PDB file of C-alpha atoms and ligand atoms in Angstrom:
ATOM      1  CA  MET A   1     -70.648 -35.086 -10.635  1.00  0.00           C
ATOM      2  CA  LEU A   2     -71.019 -32.881  -7.603  1.00  0.00           C
ATOM      3  CA  ASP A   3     -68.202 -33.046  -5.101  1.00  0.00           C
ATOM      4  CA  PHE A   4     -69.383 -32.704  -1.524  1.00  0.00           C
ATOM      5  CA  GLY A   5     -65.882 -32.726  -0.012  1.00  0.00           C
ATOM      6  CA  VAL A   6     -64.914 -34.607   3.116  1.00  0.00           C
ATOM      7  CA  PRO A   7     -67.889 -34.546   5.499  1.00  0.00           C
ATOM      8  CA  SER A   8     -66.009 -35.910   8.474  1.00  0.00           C
ATOM      9  CA  MET A   9     -62.985 -33.595   8.529  1.00  0.00           C
ATOM     10  CA  ARG A  10     -62.162 -32.570  12.089  1.00  0.00           C
ATOM     11  CA  VAL A  11     -61.242 -29.006  13.014  1.00  0.00           C
ATOM     12  CA  ALA A  12     -58.616 -27.653  15.411  1.00  0.00           C
ATOM     13  CA  MET A  13     -57.967 -24.075  16.431  1.00  0.00           C
ATOM     14  CA  THR A  14     -54.772 -22.463  17.696  1.00  0.00           C
ATOM     15  CA  ILE A  15     -54.715 -19.234  19.693  1.00  0.00           C
ATOM     16  CA  ALA A  16     -51.044 -18.310  19.722  1.00  0.00           C
ATOM     17  CA  GLY A  17     -48.214 -16.008  18.761  1.00  0.00           C
ATOM     18  CA  SER A  18     -47.006 -15.572  15.201  1.00  0.00           C
ATOM     19  CA  ASP A  19     -43.458 -16.677  14.321  1.00  0.00           C
ATOM     20  CA  PRO A  20     -42.761 -15.374  10.806  1.00  0.00           C
ATOM     21  CA  SER A  21     -39.850 -17.819  10.454  1.00  0.00           C
ATOM     22  CA  GLY A  22     -42.443 -20.610  10.528  1.00  0.00           C
ATOM     23  CA  GLY A  23     -40.840 -22.890  13.113  1.00  0.00           C
ATOM     24  CA  ALA A  24     -42.863 -22.066  16.217  1.00  0.00           C
ATOM     25  CA  GLY A  25     -46.110 -20.399  17.221  1.00  0.00           C
ATOM     26  CA  LEU A  26     -49.257 -20.586  15.146  1.00  0.00           C
ATOM     27  CA  GLN A  27     -47.331 -21.373  11.968  1.00  0.00           C
ATOM     28  CA  ALA A  28     -45.953 -24.576  13.546  1.00  0.00           C
ATOM     29  CA  ASP A  29     -49.409 -25.378  14.928  1.00  0.00           C
ATOM     30  CA  LEU A  30     -51.114 -25.100  11.527  1.00  0.00           C
ATOM     31  CA  LYS A  31     -48.488 -27.276   9.826  1.00  0.00           C
ATOM     32  CA  THR A  32     -48.905 -29.883  12.558  1.00  0.00           C
ATOM     33  CA  PHE A  33     -52.724 -29.851  12.354  1.00  0.00           C
ATOM     34  CA  HIS A  34     -52.421 -30.350   8.607  1.00  0.00           C
ATOM     35  CA  GLN A  35     -49.975 -33.228   8.999  1.00  0.00           C
ATOM     36  CA  PHE A  36     -52.532 -35.011  11.203  1.00  0.00           C
ATOM     37  CA  GLY A  37     -55.282 -34.559   8.625  1.00  0.00           C
ATOM     38  CA  VAL A  38     -57.130 -31.943  10.652  1.00  0.00           C
ATOM     39  CA  TYR A  39     -58.447 -28.620   9.297  1.00  0.00           C
ATOM     40  CA  GLY A  40     -56.597 -25.812  11.091  1.00  0.00           C
ATOM     41  CA  MET A  41     -57.754 -22.363  12.191  1.00  0.00           C
ATOM     42  CA  ALA A  42     -55.469 -19.753  13.806  1.00  0.00           C
ATOM     43  CA  VAL A  43     -56.066 -16.674  15.949  1.00  0.00           C
ATOM     44  CA  PRO A  44     -52.891 -14.601  16.512  1.00  0.00           C
ATOM     45  CA  THR A  45     -52.346 -13.064  19.941  1.00  0.00           C
ATOM     46  CA  VAL A  46     -48.848 -11.575  19.702  1.00  0.00           C
ATOM     47  CA  LEU A  47     -46.715 -10.798  16.666  1.00  0.00           C
ATOM     48  CA  THR A  48     -43.040 -11.593  17.020  1.00  0.00           C
ATOM     49  CA  VAL A  49     -40.286 -10.339  14.758  1.00  0.00           C
ATOM     50  CA  GLN A  50     -37.864 -13.247  14.739  1.00  0.00           C
ATOM     51  CA  ASN A  51     -35.778 -15.691  12.776  1.00  0.00           C
ATOM     52  CA  THR A  52     -33.977 -18.842  13.923  1.00  0.00           C
ATOM     53  CA  ARG A  53     -31.204 -16.722  15.481  1.00  0.00           C
ATOM     54  CA  ALA A  54     -33.098 -14.238  17.660  1.00  0.00           C
ATOM     55  CA  VAL A  55     -36.405 -12.706  18.669  1.00  0.00           C
ATOM     56  CA  GLU A  56     -36.132  -9.000  17.793  1.00  0.00           C
ATOM     57  CA  SER A  57     -39.484  -7.791  19.105  1.00  0.00           C
ATOM     58  CA  ILE A  58     -42.798  -8.953  20.536  1.00  0.00           C
ATOM     59  CA  SER A  59     -46.053  -6.958  20.201  1.00  0.00           C
ATOM     60  CA  ALA A  60     -49.297  -8.092  21.780  1.00  0.00           C
ATOM     61  CA  LEU A  61     -52.616  -7.424  20.037  1.00  0.00           C
ATOM     62  CA  ASP A  62     -55.413  -5.590  21.797  1.00  0.00           C
ATOM     63  CA  PRO A  63     -57.453  -8.178  23.777  1.00  0.00           C
ATOM     64  CA  SER A  64     -60.670  -7.009  22.073  1.00  0.00           C
ATOM     65  CA  LEU A  65     -59.155  -7.888  18.700  1.00  0.00           C
ATOM     66  CA  VAL A  66     -58.393 -11.398  19.963  1.00  0.00           C
ATOM     67  CA  ARG A  67     -61.956 -11.747  21.208  1.00  0.00           C
ATOM     68  CA  ALA A  68     -63.408 -10.463  17.932  1.00  0.00           C
ATOM     69  CA  GLN A  69     -61.465 -13.109  15.996  1.00  0.00           C
ATOM     70  CA  LEU A  70     -62.556 -15.923  18.332  1.00  0.00           C
ATOM     71  CA  GLU A  71     -66.213 -14.912  18.242  1.00  0.00           C
ATOM     72  CA  CYS A  72     -66.285 -14.326  14.499  1.00  0.00           C
ATOM     73  CA  VAL A  73     -64.790 -17.713  13.689  1.00  0.00           C
ATOM     74  CA  GLN A  74     -66.876 -19.584  16.226  1.00  0.00           C
ATOM     75  CA  ARG A  75     -70.139 -18.193  14.856  1.00  0.00           C
ATOM     76  CA  ASP A  76     -69.271 -20.016  11.664  1.00  0.00           C
ATOM     77  CA  ILE A  77     -67.059 -23.074  12.292  1.00  0.00           C
ATOM     78  CA  GLN A  78     -66.890 -25.018  15.577  1.00  0.00           C
ATOM     79  CA  ALA A  79     -63.490 -26.387  16.582  1.00  0.00           C
ATOM     80  CA  ASP A  80     -63.362 -30.013  17.790  1.00  0.00           C
ATOM     81  CA  ALA A  81     -60.326 -29.083  19.927  1.00  0.00           C
ATOM     82  CA  ALA A  82     -58.266 -25.946  20.537  1.00  0.00           C
ATOM     83  CA  LYS A  83     -54.857 -25.012  21.934  1.00  0.00           C
ATOM     84  CA  THR A  84     -53.258 -21.895  23.273  1.00  0.00           C
ATOM     85  CA  GLY A  85     -49.630 -20.821  22.921  1.00  0.00           C
ATOM     86  CA  ALA A  86     -48.007 -17.470  23.659  1.00  0.00           C
ATOM     87  CA  LEU A  87     -50.696 -15.145  25.035  1.00  0.00           C
ATOM     88  CA  GLY A  88     -48.624 -12.064  25.902  1.00  0.00           C
ATOM     89  CA  THR A  89     -50.729 -10.083  28.345  1.00  0.00           C
ATOM     90  CA  ASP A  90     -53.138 -10.734  31.203  1.00  0.00           C
ATOM     91  CA  GLY A  91     -55.876  -8.997  29.180  1.00  0.00           C
ATOM     92  CA  ILE A  92     -55.522 -11.584  26.406  1.00  0.00           C
ATOM     93  CA  VAL A  93     -55.358 -14.465  28.901  1.00  0.00           C
ATOM     94  CA  ARG A  94     -58.631 -13.361  30.515  1.00  0.00           C
ATOM     95  CA  MET A  95     -60.318 -12.937  27.154  1.00  0.00           C
ATOM     96  CA  VAL A  96     -59.228 -16.406  26.027  1.00  0.00           C
ATOM     97  CA  ALA A  97     -60.229 -17.950  29.376  1.00  0.00           C
ATOM     98  CA  ASN A  98     -63.729 -16.455  29.056  1.00  0.00           C
ATOM     99  CA  TRP A  99     -64.028 -17.908  25.577  1.00  0.00           C
ATOM    100  CA  ALA A 100     -62.593 -21.269  26.675  1.00  0.00           C
ATOM    101  CA  ARG A 101     -65.165 -21.729  29.440  1.00  0.00           C
ATOM    102  CA  ASP A 102     -68.047 -21.742  26.958  1.00  0.00           C
ATOM    103  CA  CYS A 103     -66.482 -23.124  23.822  1.00  0.00           C
ATOM    104  CA  GLY A 104     -67.465 -26.750  24.411  1.00  0.00           C
ATOM    105  CA  ALA A 105     -64.265 -28.229  22.914  1.00  0.00           C
ATOM    106  CA  PRO A 106     -61.236 -29.544  24.829  1.00  0.00           C
ATOM    107  CA  ILE A 107     -58.567 -26.829  25.217  1.00  0.00           C
ATOM    108  CA  VAL A 108     -54.888 -27.704  25.470  1.00  0.00           C
ATOM    109  CA  VAL A 109     -52.907 -24.951  27.209  1.00  0.00           C
ATOM    110  CA  ASP A 110     -49.209 -24.758  26.328  1.00  0.00           C
ATOM    111  CA  PRO A 111     -48.249 -22.280  29.076  1.00  0.00           C
ATOM    112  CA  VAL A 112     -45.579 -20.507  27.034  1.00  0.00           C
ATOM    113  CA  ILE A 113     -43.602 -18.055  29.183  1.00  0.00           C
ATOM    114  CA  LEU A 114     -40.210 -17.644  27.485  1.00  0.00           C
ATOM    115  CA  SER A 115     -38.903 -18.167  23.960  1.00  0.00           C
ATOM    116  CA  THR A 116     -35.958 -20.560  23.650  1.00  0.00           C
ATOM    117  CA  GLY A 117     -33.678 -17.524  23.668  1.00  0.00           C
ATOM    118  CA  GLY A 118     -35.185 -16.242  26.922  1.00  0.00           C
ATOM    119  CA  ASN A 119     -37.550 -13.523  25.630  1.00  0.00           C
ATOM    120  CA  ALA A 120     -40.783 -13.087  27.625  1.00  0.00           C
ATOM    121  CA  LEU A 121     -43.793 -14.290  25.596  1.00  0.00           C
ATOM    122  CA  ALA A 122     -46.086 -13.817  28.621  1.00  0.00           C
ATOM    123  CA  SER A 123     -45.777 -11.048  31.211  1.00  0.00           C
ATOM    124  CA  GLY A 124     -45.719 -11.837  34.945  1.00  0.00           C
ATOM    125  CA  SER A 125     -49.339 -10.764  35.271  1.00  0.00           C
ATOM    126  CA  ALA A 126     -50.237 -12.942  32.250  1.00  0.00           C
ATOM    127  CA  VAL A 127     -48.787 -15.988  34.045  1.00  0.00           C
ATOM    128  CA  ALA A 128     -50.805 -15.116  37.165  1.00  0.00           C
ATOM    129  CA  ALA A 129     -53.950 -14.784  35.012  1.00  0.00           C
ATOM    130  CA  MET A 130     -53.183 -18.144  33.391  1.00  0.00           C
ATOM    131  CA  VAL A 131     -53.108 -19.777  36.823  1.00  0.00           C
ATOM    132  CA  ARG A 132     -56.253 -18.049  38.000  1.00  0.00           C
ATOM    133  CA  TYR A 133     -58.501 -18.068  34.922  1.00  0.00           C
ATOM    134  CA  LEU A 134     -57.186 -20.239  32.094  1.00  0.00           C
ATOM    135  CA  LEU A 135     -55.997 -23.430  33.814  1.00  0.00           C
ATOM    136  CA  PRO A 136     -59.390 -24.086  35.451  1.00  0.00           C
ATOM    137  CA  ALA A 137     -60.993 -23.816  31.989  1.00  0.00           C
ATOM    138  CA  CYS A 138     -58.644 -26.191  30.184  1.00  0.00           C
ATOM    139  CA  PHE A 139     -58.606 -29.920  29.361  1.00  0.00           C
ATOM    140  CA  LEU A 140     -54.829 -30.405  29.547  1.00  0.00           C
ATOM    141  CA  VAL A 141     -51.842 -28.192  30.378  1.00  0.00           C
ATOM    142  CA  THR A 142     -48.392 -28.999  28.934  1.00  0.00           C
ATOM    143  CA  PRO A 143     -45.611 -27.196  30.868  1.00  0.00           C
ATOM    144  CA  ASN A 144     -41.901 -27.832  30.323  1.00  0.00           C
ATOM    145  CA  LEU A 145     -39.687 -28.015  33.424  1.00  0.00           C
ATOM    146  CA  TYR A 146     -39.301 -24.257  33.680  1.00  0.00           C
ATOM    147  CA  GLU A 147     -43.026 -23.559  33.172  1.00  0.00           C
ATOM    148  CA  ALA A 148     -43.994 -26.323  35.619  1.00  0.00           C
ATOM    149  CA  GLY A 149     -41.708 -24.655  38.149  1.00  0.00           C
ATOM    150  CA  ALA A 150     -43.333 -21.263  37.553  1.00  0.00           C
ATOM    151  CA  LEU A 151     -46.895 -22.644  37.785  1.00  0.00           C
ATOM    152  CA  ALA A 152     -46.208 -24.853  40.812  1.00  0.00           C
ATOM    153  CA  ASP A 153     -43.874 -22.340  42.502  1.00  0.00           C
ATOM    154  CA  MET A 154     -41.033 -24.811  43.056  1.00  0.00           C
ATOM    155  CA  GLU A 155     -37.869 -26.067  41.399  1.00  0.00           C
ATOM    156  CA  VAL A 156     -38.519 -28.930  38.944  1.00  0.00           C
ATOM    157  CA  ARG A 157     -35.447 -30.920  37.917  1.00  0.00           C
ATOM    158  CA  ASP A 158     -36.186 -34.677  37.892  1.00  0.00           C
ATOM    159  CA  LEU A 159     -39.046 -37.196  37.715  1.00  0.00           C
ATOM    160  CA  THR A 160     -39.776 -36.922  41.443  1.00  0.00           C
ATOM    161  CA  THR A 161     -40.160 -33.145  41.365  1.00  0.00           C
ATOM    162  CA  MET A 162     -42.074 -33.378  38.049  1.00  0.00           C
ATOM    163  CA  ARG A 163     -44.662 -35.533  39.815  1.00  0.00           C
ATOM    164  CA  VAL A 164     -44.962 -33.154  42.755  1.00  0.00           C
ATOM    165  CA  ALA A 165     -45.339 -30.210  40.350  1.00  0.00           C
ATOM    166  CA  ALA A 166     -48.041 -32.047  38.361  1.00  0.00           C
ATOM    167  CA  GLU A 167     -49.994 -32.647  41.563  1.00  0.00           C
ATOM    168  CA  ARG A 168     -49.667 -28.998  42.602  1.00  0.00           C
ATOM    169  CA  ILE A 169     -50.728 -27.757  39.170  1.00  0.00           C
ATOM    170  CA  SER A 170     -53.728 -30.082  39.154  1.00  0.00           C
ATOM    171  CA  ALA A 171     -54.714 -28.555  42.498  1.00  0.00           C
ATOM    172  CA  LEU A 172     -55.082 -25.243  40.609  1.00  0.00           C
ATOM    173  CA  GLY A 173     -58.145 -26.784  38.950  1.00  0.00           C
ATOM    174  CA  VAL A 174     -56.924 -28.787  35.946  1.00  0.00           C
ATOM    175  CA  ARG A 175     -57.426 -32.562  35.749  1.00  0.00           C
ATOM    176  CA  ARG A 176     -54.666 -33.376  33.241  1.00  0.00           C
ATOM    177  CA  VAL A 177     -51.075 -32.146  33.443  1.00  0.00           C
ATOM    178  CA  LEU A 178     -48.278 -33.168  31.065  1.00  0.00           C
ATOM    179  CA  VAL A 179     -44.879 -32.146  32.474  1.00  0.00           C
ATOM    180  CA  LYS A 180     -42.368 -32.366  29.632  1.00  0.00           C
ATOM    181  CA  GLY A 181     -38.894 -33.579  30.520  1.00  0.00           C
ATOM    182  CA  GLY A 182     -37.186 -32.503  27.301  1.00  0.00           C
ATOM    183  CA  HIS A 183     -34.734 -30.417  29.326  1.00  0.00           C
ATOM    184  CA  LEU A 184     -33.829 -33.235  31.768  1.00  0.00           C
ATOM    185  CA  ALA A 185     -30.213 -34.369  31.865  1.00  0.00           C
ATOM    186  CA  GLY A 186     -30.896 -37.953  30.686  1.00  0.00           C
ATOM    187  CA  ASP A 187     -33.679 -39.372  28.473  1.00  0.00           C
ATOM    188  CA  ALA A 188     -36.511 -37.046  27.467  1.00  0.00           C
ATOM    189  CA  THR A 189     -39.172 -38.524  29.777  1.00  0.00           C
ATOM    190  CA  ASP A 190     -42.549 -36.783  30.040  1.00  0.00           C
ATOM    191  CA  LEU A 191     -44.975 -37.312  32.905  1.00  0.00           C
ATOM    192  CA  LEU A 192     -48.751 -37.242  32.394  1.00  0.00           C
ATOM    193  CA  TRP A 193     -50.950 -36.821  35.448  1.00  0.00           C
ATOM    194  CA  ILE A 194     -54.648 -37.580  35.024  1.00  0.00           C
ATOM    195  CA  ASP A 195     -56.700 -37.369  38.221  1.00  0.00           C
ATOM    196  CA  GLY A 196     -53.763 -38.731  40.242  1.00  0.00           C
ATOM    197  CA  GLU A 197     -52.880 -41.556  37.795  1.00  0.00           C
ATOM    198  CA  VAL A 198     -49.371 -41.112  36.370  1.00  0.00           C
ATOM    199  CA  THR A 199     -48.149 -42.346  32.980  1.00  0.00           C
ATOM    200  CA  THR A 200     -44.598 -41.707  31.727  1.00  0.00           C
ATOM    201  CA  PHE A 201     -43.459 -41.448  28.112  1.00  0.00           C
ATOM    202  CA  ARG A 202     -39.792 -41.971  27.338  1.00  0.00           C
ATOM    203  CA  SER A 203     -37.814 -41.123  24.244  1.00  0.00           C
ATOM    204  CA  ASP A 204     -34.116 -40.931  23.469  1.00  0.00           C
ATOM    205  CA  ARG A 205     -32.486 -37.546  23.760  1.00  0.00           C
ATOM    206  CA  ILE A 206     -31.856 -36.127  20.313  1.00  0.00           C
ATOM    207  CA  GLY A 207     -28.714 -34.003  20.390  1.00  0.00           C
ATOM    208  CA  ILE A 208     -29.398 -31.553  17.592  1.00  0.00           C
ATOM    209  CA  ALA A 209     -29.391 -27.760  17.298  1.00  0.00           C
ATOM    210  CA  SER A 210     -32.907 -27.699  15.780  1.00  0.00           C
ATOM    211  CA  LYS A 211     -35.378 -27.444  18.618  1.00  0.00           C
ATOM    212  CA  HIS A 212     -37.279 -24.312  17.643  1.00  0.00           C
ATOM    213  CA  GLY A 213     -40.989 -24.792  18.254  1.00  0.00           C
ATOM    214  CA  THR A 214     -40.753 -28.247  19.837  1.00  0.00           C
ATOM    215  CA  GLY A 215     -43.313 -27.407  22.542  1.00  0.00           C
ATOM    216  CA  CYS A 216     -45.686 -25.757  20.039  1.00  0.00           C
ATOM    217  CA  THR A 217     -45.494 -28.743  17.696  1.00  0.00           C
ATOM    218  CA  TYR A 218     -46.029 -31.249  20.530  1.00  0.00           C
ATOM    219  CA  SER A 219     -49.112 -29.522  21.944  1.00  0.00           C
ATOM    220  CA  ALA A 220     -50.491 -28.964  18.425  1.00  0.00           C
ATOM    221  CA  ALA A 221     -50.133 -32.684  17.665  1.00  0.00           C
ATOM    222  CA  ILE A 222     -51.955 -33.552  20.916  1.00  0.00           C
ATOM    223  CA  THR A 223     -54.718 -31.072  19.991  1.00  0.00           C
ATOM    224  CA  ALA A 224     -55.094 -32.530  16.485  1.00  0.00           C
ATOM    225  CA  LEU A 225     -55.332 -36.049  17.898  1.00  0.00           C
ATOM    226  CA  LEU A 226     -57.919 -34.975  20.497  1.00  0.00           C
ATOM    227  CA  ALA A 227     -59.888 -33.351  17.648  1.00  0.00           C
ATOM    228  CA  ARG A 228     -59.770 -36.759  15.955  1.00  0.00           C
ATOM    229  CA  GLY A 229     -61.224 -38.371  19.064  1.00  0.00           C
ATOM    230  CA  ARG A 230     -58.155 -40.071  20.545  1.00  0.00           C
ATOM    231  CA  PRO A 231     -58.228 -40.560  24.315  1.00  0.00           C
ATOM    232  CA  PRO A 232     -55.643 -38.370  26.117  1.00  0.00           C
ATOM    233  CA  ILE A 233     -53.002 -41.033  26.877  1.00  0.00           C
ATOM    234  CA  ARG A 234     -52.963 -42.230  23.275  1.00  0.00           C
ATOM    235  CA  ALA A 235     -52.920 -38.670  21.966  1.00  0.00           C
ATOM    236  CA  VAL A 236     -49.839 -37.850  24.072  1.00  0.00           C
ATOM    237  CA  ASP A 237     -48.072 -41.089  23.087  1.00  0.00           C
ATOM    238  CA  GLU A 238     -48.641 -40.547  19.333  1.00  0.00           C
ATOM    239  CA  ALA A 239     -47.789 -36.837  19.553  1.00  0.00           C
ATOM    240  CA  LYS A 240     -44.523 -37.561  21.367  1.00  0.00           C
ATOM    241  CA  ARG A 241     -43.481 -40.060  18.708  1.00  0.00           C
ATOM    242  CA  PHE A 242     -44.251 -37.453  16.036  1.00  0.00           C
ATOM    243  CA  VAL A 243     -42.205 -34.718  17.742  1.00  0.00           C
ATOM    244  CA  THR A 244     -39.273 -37.093  18.282  1.00  0.00           C
ATOM    245  CA  GLU A 245     -39.270 -38.024  14.596  1.00  0.00           C
ATOM    246  CA  ALA A 246     -39.714 -34.355  13.592  1.00  0.00           C
ATOM    247  CA  MET A 247     -36.565 -33.523  15.585  1.00  0.00           C
ATOM    248  CA  ARG A 248     -34.637 -36.504  14.259  1.00  0.00           C
ATOM    249  CA  SER A 249     -35.390 -35.519  10.651  1.00  0.00           C
ATOM    250  CA  ALA A 250     -35.159 -31.724  11.133  1.00  0.00           C
ATOM    251  CA  PRO A 251     -34.234 -29.794   7.972  1.00  0.00           C
ATOM    252  CA  ARG A 252     -31.068 -27.730   8.275  1.00  0.00           C
ATOM    253  CA  LEU A 253     -32.600 -24.283   7.892  1.00  0.00           C
ATOM    254  CA  GLY A 254     -31.369 -20.980   9.282  1.00  0.00           C
ATOM    255  CA  GLY A 255     -28.209 -20.130  11.178  1.00  0.00           C
ATOM    256  CA  GLY A 256     -29.623 -20.510  14.699  1.00  0.00           C
ATOM    257  CA  ASN A 257     -32.079 -22.750  16.527  1.00  0.00           C
ATOM    258  CA  GLY A 258     -33.635 -24.351  13.446  1.00  0.00           C
ATOM    259  CA  PRO A 259     -37.154 -25.670  12.874  1.00  0.00           C
ATOM    260  CA  LEU A 260     -38.391 -29.272  13.053  1.00  0.00           C
ATOM    261  CA  ASN A 261     -39.615 -31.378  10.147  1.00  0.00           C
ATOM    262  CA  HIS A 262     -43.374 -30.930  10.261  1.00  0.00           C
ATOM    263  CA  HIS A 263     -43.663 -33.474   7.429  1.00  0.00           C
ATOM    264  CA  ALA A 264     -42.401 -36.260   9.734  1.00  0.00           C
ATOM    265  CA  ARG A 265     -44.329 -39.533   9.484  1.00  0.00           C
ATOM    266  CA  THR A 266     -44.840 -41.885  12.391  1.00  0.00           C
ATOM    267  CA  ARG A 267     -47.870 -43.777  11.139  1.00  0.00           C
TER     268      ARG A 267
HETATM  269  O1  PXL B   1     -41.812 -22.243  21.598  1.00  0.00           O
HETATM  270  C1  PXL B   1     -42.309 -21.150  22.277  1.00  0.00           C
HETATM  271  C2  PXL B   1     -42.841 -20.115  21.347  1.00  0.00           C
HETATM  272  C3  PXL B   1     -44.194 -19.953  21.230  1.00  0.00           C
HETATM  273  N1  PXL B   1     -44.743 -19.014  20.432  1.00  0.00           N
HETATM  274  C4  PXL B   1     -43.978 -18.209  19.683  1.00  0.00           C
HETATM  275  C5  PXL B   1     -42.609 -18.352  19.721  1.00  0.00           C
HETATM  276  C6  PXL B   1     -42.008 -19.316  20.571  1.00  0.00           C
HETATM  277  C7  PXL B   1     -40.557 -19.473  20.618  1.00  0.00           C
HETATM  278  O2  PXL B   1     -39.788 -18.814  19.974  1.00  0.00           O
HETATM  279  O3  PXL B   1     -41.859 -17.552  18.961  1.00  0.00           O
HETATM  280  C8  PXL B   1     -44.621 -17.200  18.816  1.00  0.00           C
END
């Protein structure tokens, strides 16, 4: 008998940095897409040399090589949703923003600026280009407290300032802003702004050393769920429960900031 495969499989694309230790970046994104039953595609933007202990170097690809990958893949397979992670340089940000404007699928922008250890995964001019070109082309942006502060040009430290930052970021031309409160002092409460309507998502703080790639995994889960047709509020709610469980059940790997459990089940 002929096997025609799965006709309805949804497709997600990540445009992000490579983490050879597998916990963050496009490796974490692909594992997360797979866990949500979505076919994953990955375009690298920067290559890091890192393990769970430290980032040793970061090299950005030539923007034309990023564009060639995006165009080549898109001529053949259309993504139902896409996400961006570390983009490195303003040249890459502009290239990706140009692609994003015409790609027809919702784009989730994880505005990665620093690695957990404080290494710059986007230059200052790349952050400026993100604000100017990429945010207006995206469906949802998912800053943590630090990134929200950088994008909104203010200090973000509690739910009140998270809300103000979300409003300011939306004024840059993006309708949906998820400010992640994982670094708040108390519970890990996230705030989702959609056209002025605010929804909060609370989870217990999980006091573990393994938090490598939490933001990547969260935005990848949201992207996979959008590819599967979930409305944004449900996608964020399900993705947050997945990330919380992935942290709770993290494998003890490496001597530093270890990876999450991308096999976590919440459904
Ligand atoms: O979690 C931020 C991040 C994104 N992308 C890459 C990373 C990291 C953190 O280390 O290495 C490639």
